[in-house]
Amino acid sequence: MKAARSFFDSVRPHFEKGGKWEKFYPAYDAFETFAFVPGHTAHSGAHVRDAIDLKRTMVTVIFAMIPCLLFGMYNVGLQHFRALGQPDAAFLDMFLFGALKVMPMVVVSYAVGLGIEFAFAIVKKHSINEGYLVSGMLIPLIMPVDIPLWMVAVSTVFAVVIGKEVFGGTGMNILNPALTARAFAFFAYPSWMSGDKVWVNTSGGTVVDGYSGSTILGNLAVTGKAGVGYADWSMAEMVIGTIPGSIGETSKIAVAIGAFILLWTGIASWRIMLMSALGALSMGLIFNAFSGIVPSPEMQGYLGIPFWQHLIIGSWAFATVFMATDPVSGAQTNTGKLWYGFLIGFFGIMIRVFNPAYPEGMMLAILLMNVFAPLIDHYVIEANVRKRLKRVQPVPAKA
Amino acid sequence: MSKEVRIKRGLNLKLKGKAEKQIHSIGAPSVYALLPIDFPGLTPKMLVKEGDEVRAGQPVFCDKRDERIVYCAPVSGEVASIDRGPKRIIEAVRILPDSEQKYEEVPNWPAQGKKEEVQQWLMACGAWPFVRQRPYAVVADPAQTPKSIHISCFNSAPLAADLEFALHSMEGLFAAGVEVLKKLTPGKIHLNVDGSEATPRFISETKGVEVNRFFGPHPASNIGVQIHHLDPLNKGEVVWYVQPQDVVLIGRLANEHRYETERTAAVCGSGVDKPHYVKARIGAQLLPLLHNNLKPGKQRVISGDVLTGRKAGSEGFLGTYHAQVTVIPEGDQPEFFGWLSLDPKKFSISRTLFAWLNPNKEYELDTNMHGEERAFVVSGEYEKVFPFDLYPVPLIKAIMAEDIDRMERLGIYEVAEEDFALCEVVCTSKLPLQETVRHGLDLVRKEMM
């Protein structure tokens, strides 16, 4: 610690005004404040401050995502070995196989994203924000395992530059950066982002007969049934997460651990999570009610799945816990959060079922509601303003 | 009708160093100072020169906009210096006190008079600056008529002086002060008390007022919160307010005919060896109050409480509206991976630390910011400690954008910087909210004048 302190103290002059690397001060500052919370004292206003800062907030979210990341690594390996007909491979082999697939994506996402953040900070001479620490972890977790690394990199560039920096950086963006990356990849490289070939890595062997790497949502959209035979995926597997899907989203248990951390620490909004669940369940109930009157048997099957199953298939859980609750792109008033969360769940399930081009609707629902969040807040705030204006009553003139 | 109000959103910040209910005698301060900075929006015009002899209660400077409003010497003595800062702004008027206090003559108060006469009398004897107004949280404008007058009879701020103790046996003077204030408004006088405690004794002789009971955490004692819940302000309306110790000062002017600013102040905080109470006049140099009572190490001396007080420096002075001196350690040391630390000595309203495990623990907080300033990221945070039916973040953004129309619509008339103090404490992005709100209030006030 002392050594680190003296190291920073010794190189600091080079980065300060007049030093040879003066331009790179934001980069230096980012590293120094990463290692040491500065000894700044309150100079105006309250003299004592809460120990929370943006770094602590962001690192809490990252901790909450670690169960998803670890399970995702294991599941990548598990799906791989299952597809090759070796479901009895050792746990460690599966985990290592997955780790070798996932870690490069994490590294690429962080390297590219942070590189751009540093560059913007240096050019615009502002300090580097911690926001990307979370986005950088989310991006690999919501990609299919077989996506090439360069696509991850390009999507990240798009998300950080167009999704965030052009609006002024962390805190100013309109859309969730990680979902912007995913949406970009989805529309730019659709064959790498959907279908039944991308969710399971089958390299280095031949797949077993009759194997399909399709996801539950993919199956439902085509056949109205969850599995190739419905029994293929048991309820338990959907909850535990040993199913094909994007890397980090399959395990509802891992997501639940993350949700618990976020809710317990108070970092994420319970209003958004709860209402997203209610929204999804309402849509599911509506579908159940109408499943009898649609003509096609596939649609009948899809509309007819028990309404609550929508919460454990697909990425509803992951998207609700980690993406909908992004405080910057979401609604910011407490009342607004209720509507925002509800509509995300509602539209997410609607898009998922009705639009065969998008087997999962959560990404589009959240991006859509990101756009509408300021409008929701506007009406909530205006209602409050009107309430105050109504209070004004003509007062009889007094001497 | 008297009301009961329950405040749900807020935070009682528990700090070490609560003052023991004993008044210690201290050495007489060798210098006093009157600080224009205590009065936001004031441009002072000097009425005395360096070297002049003044009596306690003699005008030292007046408001350039309304010269009837004078600010008086708290003690008799010699004007030692008039300190000026950048652009010749008057920073302090220092007075060397006499050993024997000489008081300016105070005429009888016009007990039968109308509002204007009583105002004249209050202004003439220098007590007007103790009457303040909302909106803007500034010294009241005598040209206006308040719809009511509020007196917050408790203080829920961290380590605040216990008013029941400080105003012991002053019920007569308090009642006399309220009688004077009654003349100033056609509306009611509201005495707002802590609902969880017995009705304070110092209001027992006061008649003809509303007594409202407030329950819940700080900022329940903030006048802005009380007005918001009892008698909310609309555009064009004014409410005046006076602090209880200042009501006693007015009562003393009426009954004893002298301008006496002595009050019972708490000397508290974890930087003090023996927290206790002292008797001090406003403007008193703080150093003698802390003589032989400071803990070693770098300490910050604050006139007022840790939320809204003024950093006083080594040679600070007791603020006009303050009855508290808080001393806490300076936290100017960088902390290795401090943002990962789970140190139980740290406090956080969020559960990212373990403060929630022990809600009654008293903390020894220092002045460290615990992070750097950032843009707004986290939402819903201020609402937890902001008991107003207003939206704090949009209001702050409107002020940052200097959009006066929007500030009005979002309710800037109902708030003052002190109401945002807790928001500032819990802010993840470490934004300077109190400074921002004061800037907004100044902007709107300028626009209205």
PDB file of N, CA, C and O in Angstrom, chain B residues 36-64:
ATOM      1  N   PRO B  36     -21.335  39.036   7.540  1.00  0.00           N
ATOM      2  CA  PRO B  36     -22.426  39.183   6.562  1.00  0.00           C
ATOM      3  C   PRO B  36     -22.778  37.878   5.854  1.00  0.00           C
ATOM      4  O   PRO B  36     -23.903  37.719   5.390  1.00  0.00           O
ATOM      5  N   ILE B  37     -21.851  36.932   5.811  1.00  0.00           N
ATOM      6  CA  ILE B  37     -22.109  35.680   5.116  1.00  0.00           C
ATOM      7  C   ILE B  37     -23.223  34.883   5.796  1.00  0.00           C
ATOM      8  O   ILE B  37     -23.841  34.002   5.200  1.00  0.00           O
ATOM      9  N   ASP B  38     -23.520  35.211   7.065  1.00  0.00           N
ATOM     10  CA  ASP B  38     -24.620  34.550   7.761  1.00  0.00           C
ATOM     11  C   ASP B  38     -25.977  34.886   7.147  1.00  0.00           C
ATOM     12  O   ASP B  38     -26.968  34.224   7.439  1.00  0.00           O
ATOM     13  N   PHE B  39     -26.016  35.953   6.335  1.00  0.00           N
ATOM     14  CA  PHE B  39     -27.292  36.425   5.802  1.00  0.00           C
ATOM     15  C   PHE B  39     -27.260  36.364   4.287  1.00  0.00           C
ATOM     16  O   PHE B  39     -26.797  37.306   3.636  1.00  0.00           O
ATOM     17  N   PRO B  40     -27.718  35.263   3.702  1.00  0.00           N
ATOM     18  CA  PRO B  40     -27.635  35.119   2.240  1.00  0.00           C
ATOM     19  C   PRO B  40     -28.352  36.277   1.540  1.00  0.00           C
ATOM     20  O   PRO B  40     -29.423  36.708   1.980  1.00  0.00           O
ATOM     21  N   GLY B  41     -27.756  36.751   0.482  1.00  0.00           N
ATOM     22  CA  GLY B  41     -28.391  37.796  -0.309  1.00  0.00           C
ATOM     23  C   GLY B  41     -28.202  39.195   0.239  1.00  0.00           C
ATOM     24  O   GLY B  41     -28.708  40.161  -0.333  1.00  0.00           O
ATOM     25  N   LEU B  42     -27.484  39.333   1.342  1.00  0.00           N
ATOM     26  CA  LEU B  42     -27.323  40.658   1.957  1.00  0.00           C
ATOM     27  C   LEU B  42     -26.134  41.402   1.353  1.00  0.00           C
ATOM     28  O   LEU B  42     -25.051  40.840   1.206  1.00  0.00           O
ATOM     29  N   THR B  43     -26.342  42.669   0.993  1.00  0.00           N
ATOM     30  CA  THR B  43     -25.217  43.548   0.678  1.00  0.00           C
ATOM     31  C   THR B  43     -25.132  44.561   1.811  1.00  0.00           C
ATOM     32  O   THR B  43     -26.018  45.403   1.948  1.00  0.00           O
ATOM     33  N   PRO B  44     -24.124  44.432   2.648  1.00  0.00           N
ATOM     34  CA  PRO B  44     -24.084  45.312   3.822  1.00  0.00           C
ATOM     35  C   PRO B  44     -23.564  46.705   3.489  1.00  0.00           C
ATOM     36  O   PRO B  44     -22.766  46.891   2.570  1.00  0.00           O
ATOM     37  N   LYS B  45     -24.047  47.682   4.262  1.00  0.00           N
ATOM     38  CA  LYS B  45     -23.526  49.045   4.154  1.00  0.00           C
ATOM     39  C   LYS B  45     -23.046  49.425   5.549  1.00  0.00           C
ATOM     40  O   LYS B  45     -23.837  49.417   6.499  1.00  0.00           O
ATOM     41  N   MET B  46     -21.783  49.744   5.666  1.00  0.00           N
ATOM     42  CA  MET B  46     -21.207  49.961   6.989  1.00  0.00           C
ATOM     43  C   MET B  46     -21.777  51.211   7.647  1.00  0.00           C
ATOM     44  O   MET B  46     -21.988  52.236   7.000  1.00  0.00           O
ATOM     45  N   LEU B  47     -22.014  51.120   8.946  1.00  0.00           N
ATOM     46  CA  LEU B  47     -22.493  52.270   9.714  1.00  0.00           C
ATOM     47  C   LEU B  47     -21.473  52.698  10.764  1.00  0.00           C
ATOM     48  O   LEU B  47     -21.671  53.694  11.445  1.00  0.00           O
ATOM     49  N   VAL B  48     -20.396  51.922  10.912  1.00  0.00           N
ATOM     50  CA  VAL B  48     -19.346  52.284  11.868  1.00  0.00           C
ATOM     51  C   VAL B  48     -18.000  52.218  11.161  1.00  0.00           C
ATOM     52  O   VAL B  48     -17.892  51.659  10.068  1.00  0.00           O
ATOM     53  N   LYS B  49     -17.016  52.826  11.797  1.00  0.00           N
ATOM     54  CA  LYS B  49     -15.657  52.787  11.262  1.00  0.00           C
ATOM     55  C   LYS B  49     -14.767  52.012  12.224  1.00  0.00           C
ATOM     56  O   LYS B  49     -15.100  51.846  13.400  1.00  0.00           O
ATOM     57  N   GLU B  50     -13.606  51.626  11.711  1.00  0.00           N
ATOM     58  CA  GLU B  50     -12.638  50.975  12.592  1.00  0.00           C
ATOM     59  C   GLU B  50     -12.275  51.948  13.709  1.00  0.00           C
ATOM     60  O   GLU B  50     -12.077  53.140  13.462  1.00  0.00           O
ATOM     61  N   GLY B  51     -12.217  51.450  14.919  1.00  0.00           N
ATOM     62  CA  GLY B  51     -11.853  52.298  16.054  1.00  0.00           C
ATOM     63  C   GLY B  51     -13.048  52.861  16.796  1.00  0.00           C
ATOM     64  O   GLY B  51     -12.899  53.362  17.910  1.00  0.00           O
ATOM     65  N   ASP B  52     -14.248  52.797  16.180  1.00  0.00           N
ATOM     66  CA  ASP B  52     -15.440  53.309  16.859  1.00  0.00           C
ATOM     67  C   ASP B  52     -15.759  52.458  18.089  1.00  0.00           C
ATOM     68  O   ASP B  52     -15.514  51.265  18.103  1.00  0.00           O
ATOM     69  N   GLU B  53     -16.332  53.137  19.082  1.00  0.00           N
ATOM     70  CA  GLU B  53     -16.867  52.398  20.235  1.00  0.00           C
ATOM     71  C   GLU B  53     -18.324  52.048  19.941  1.00  0.00           C
ATOM     72  O   GLU B  53     -19.079  52.887  19.450  1.00  0.00           O
ATOM     73  N   VAL B  54     -18.716  50.807  20.188  1.00  0.00           N
ATOM     74  CA  VAL B  54     -20.117  50.441  19.982  1.00  0.00           C
ATOM     75  C   VAL B  54     -20.656  49.825  21.265  1.00  0.00           C
ATOM     76  O   VAL B  54     -19.910  49.318  22.095  1.00  0.00           O
ATOM     77  N   ARG B  55     -21.975  49.927  21.416  1.00  0.00           N
ATOM     78  CA  ARG B  55     -22.628  49.236  22.521  1.00  0.00           C
ATOM     79  C   ARG B  55     -23.315  47.992  21.969  1.00  0.00           C
ATOM     80  O   ARG B  55     -23.606  47.930  20.778  1.00  0.00           O
ATOM     81  N   ALA B  56     -23.630  47.073  22.857  1.00  0.00           N
ATOM     82  CA  ALA B  56     -24.378  45.890  22.423  1.00  0.00           C
ATOM     83  C   ALA B  56     -25.745  46.352  21.948  1.00  0.00           C
ATOM     84  O   ALA B  56     -26.458  47.051  22.674  1.00  0.00           O
ATOM     85  N   GLY B  57     -26.068  46.016  20.715  1.00  0.00           N
ATOM     86  CA  GLY B  57     -27.353  46.441  20.171  1.00  0.00           C
ATOM     87  C   GLY B  57     -27.249  47.692  19.327  1.00  0.00           C
ATOM     88  O   GLY B  57     -28.258  48.197  18.837  1.00  0.00           O
ATOM     89  N   GLN B  58     -26.038  48.172  19.113  1.00  0.00           N
ATOM     90  CA  GLN B  58     -25.862  49.350  18.252  1.00  0.00           C
ATOM     91  C   GLN B  58     -25.628  48.881  16.821  1.00  0.00           C
ATOM     92  O   GLN B  58     -24.836  47.969  16.582  1.00  0.00           O
ATOM     93  N   PRO B  59     -26.310  49.489  15.837  1.00  0.00           N
ATOM     94  CA  PRO B  59     -26.145  49.041  14.452  1.00  0.00           C
ATOM     95  C   PRO B  59     -24.700  49.117  13.975  1.00  0.00           C
ATOM     96  O   PRO B  59     -24.018  50.118  14.233  1.00  0.00           O
ATOM     97  N   VAL B  60     -24.275  48.075  13.311  1.00  0.00           N
ATOM     98  CA  VAL B  60     -22.918  48.010  12.771  1.00  0.00           C
ATOM     99  C   VAL B  60     -22.962  48.163  11.254  1.00  0.00           C
ATOM    100  O   VAL B  60     -22.184  48.883  10.662  1.00  0.00           O
ATOM    101  N   PHE B  61     -23.878  47.469  10.629  1.00  0.00           N
ATOM    102  CA  PHE B  61     -24.130  47.711   9.209  1.00  0.00           C
ATOM    103  C   PHE B  61     -25.614  47.523   8.938  1.00  0.00           C
ATOM    104  O   PHE B  61     -26.348  47.012   9.795  1.00  0.00           O
ATOM    105  N   CYS B  62     -26.037  47.986   7.763  1.00  0.00           N
ATOM    106  CA  CYS B  62     -27.434  47.824   7.423  1.00  0.00           C
ATOM    107  C   CYS B  62     -27.532  47.217   6.027  1.00  0.00           C
ATOM    108  O   CYS B  62     -26.532  47.079   5.324  1.00  0.00           O
ATOM    109  N   ASP B  63     -28.745  46.838   5.665  1.00  0.00           N
ATOM    110  CA  ASP B  63     -28.989  46.270   4.347  1.00  0.00           C
ATOM    111  C   ASP B  63     -29.029  47.406   3.337  1.00  0.00           C
ATOM    112  O   ASP B  63     -29.789  48.360   3.501  1.00  0.00           O
ATOM    113  N   LYS B  64     -28.225  47.294   2.294  1.00  0.00           N
ATOM    114  CA  LYS B  64     -28.160  48.364   1.311  1.00  0.00           C
ATOM    115  C   LYS B  64     -29.518  48.582   0.634  1.00  0.00           C
ATOM    116  O   LYS B  64     -29.856  49.686   0.243  1.00  0.00           O
TER     117      LYS B  64
END
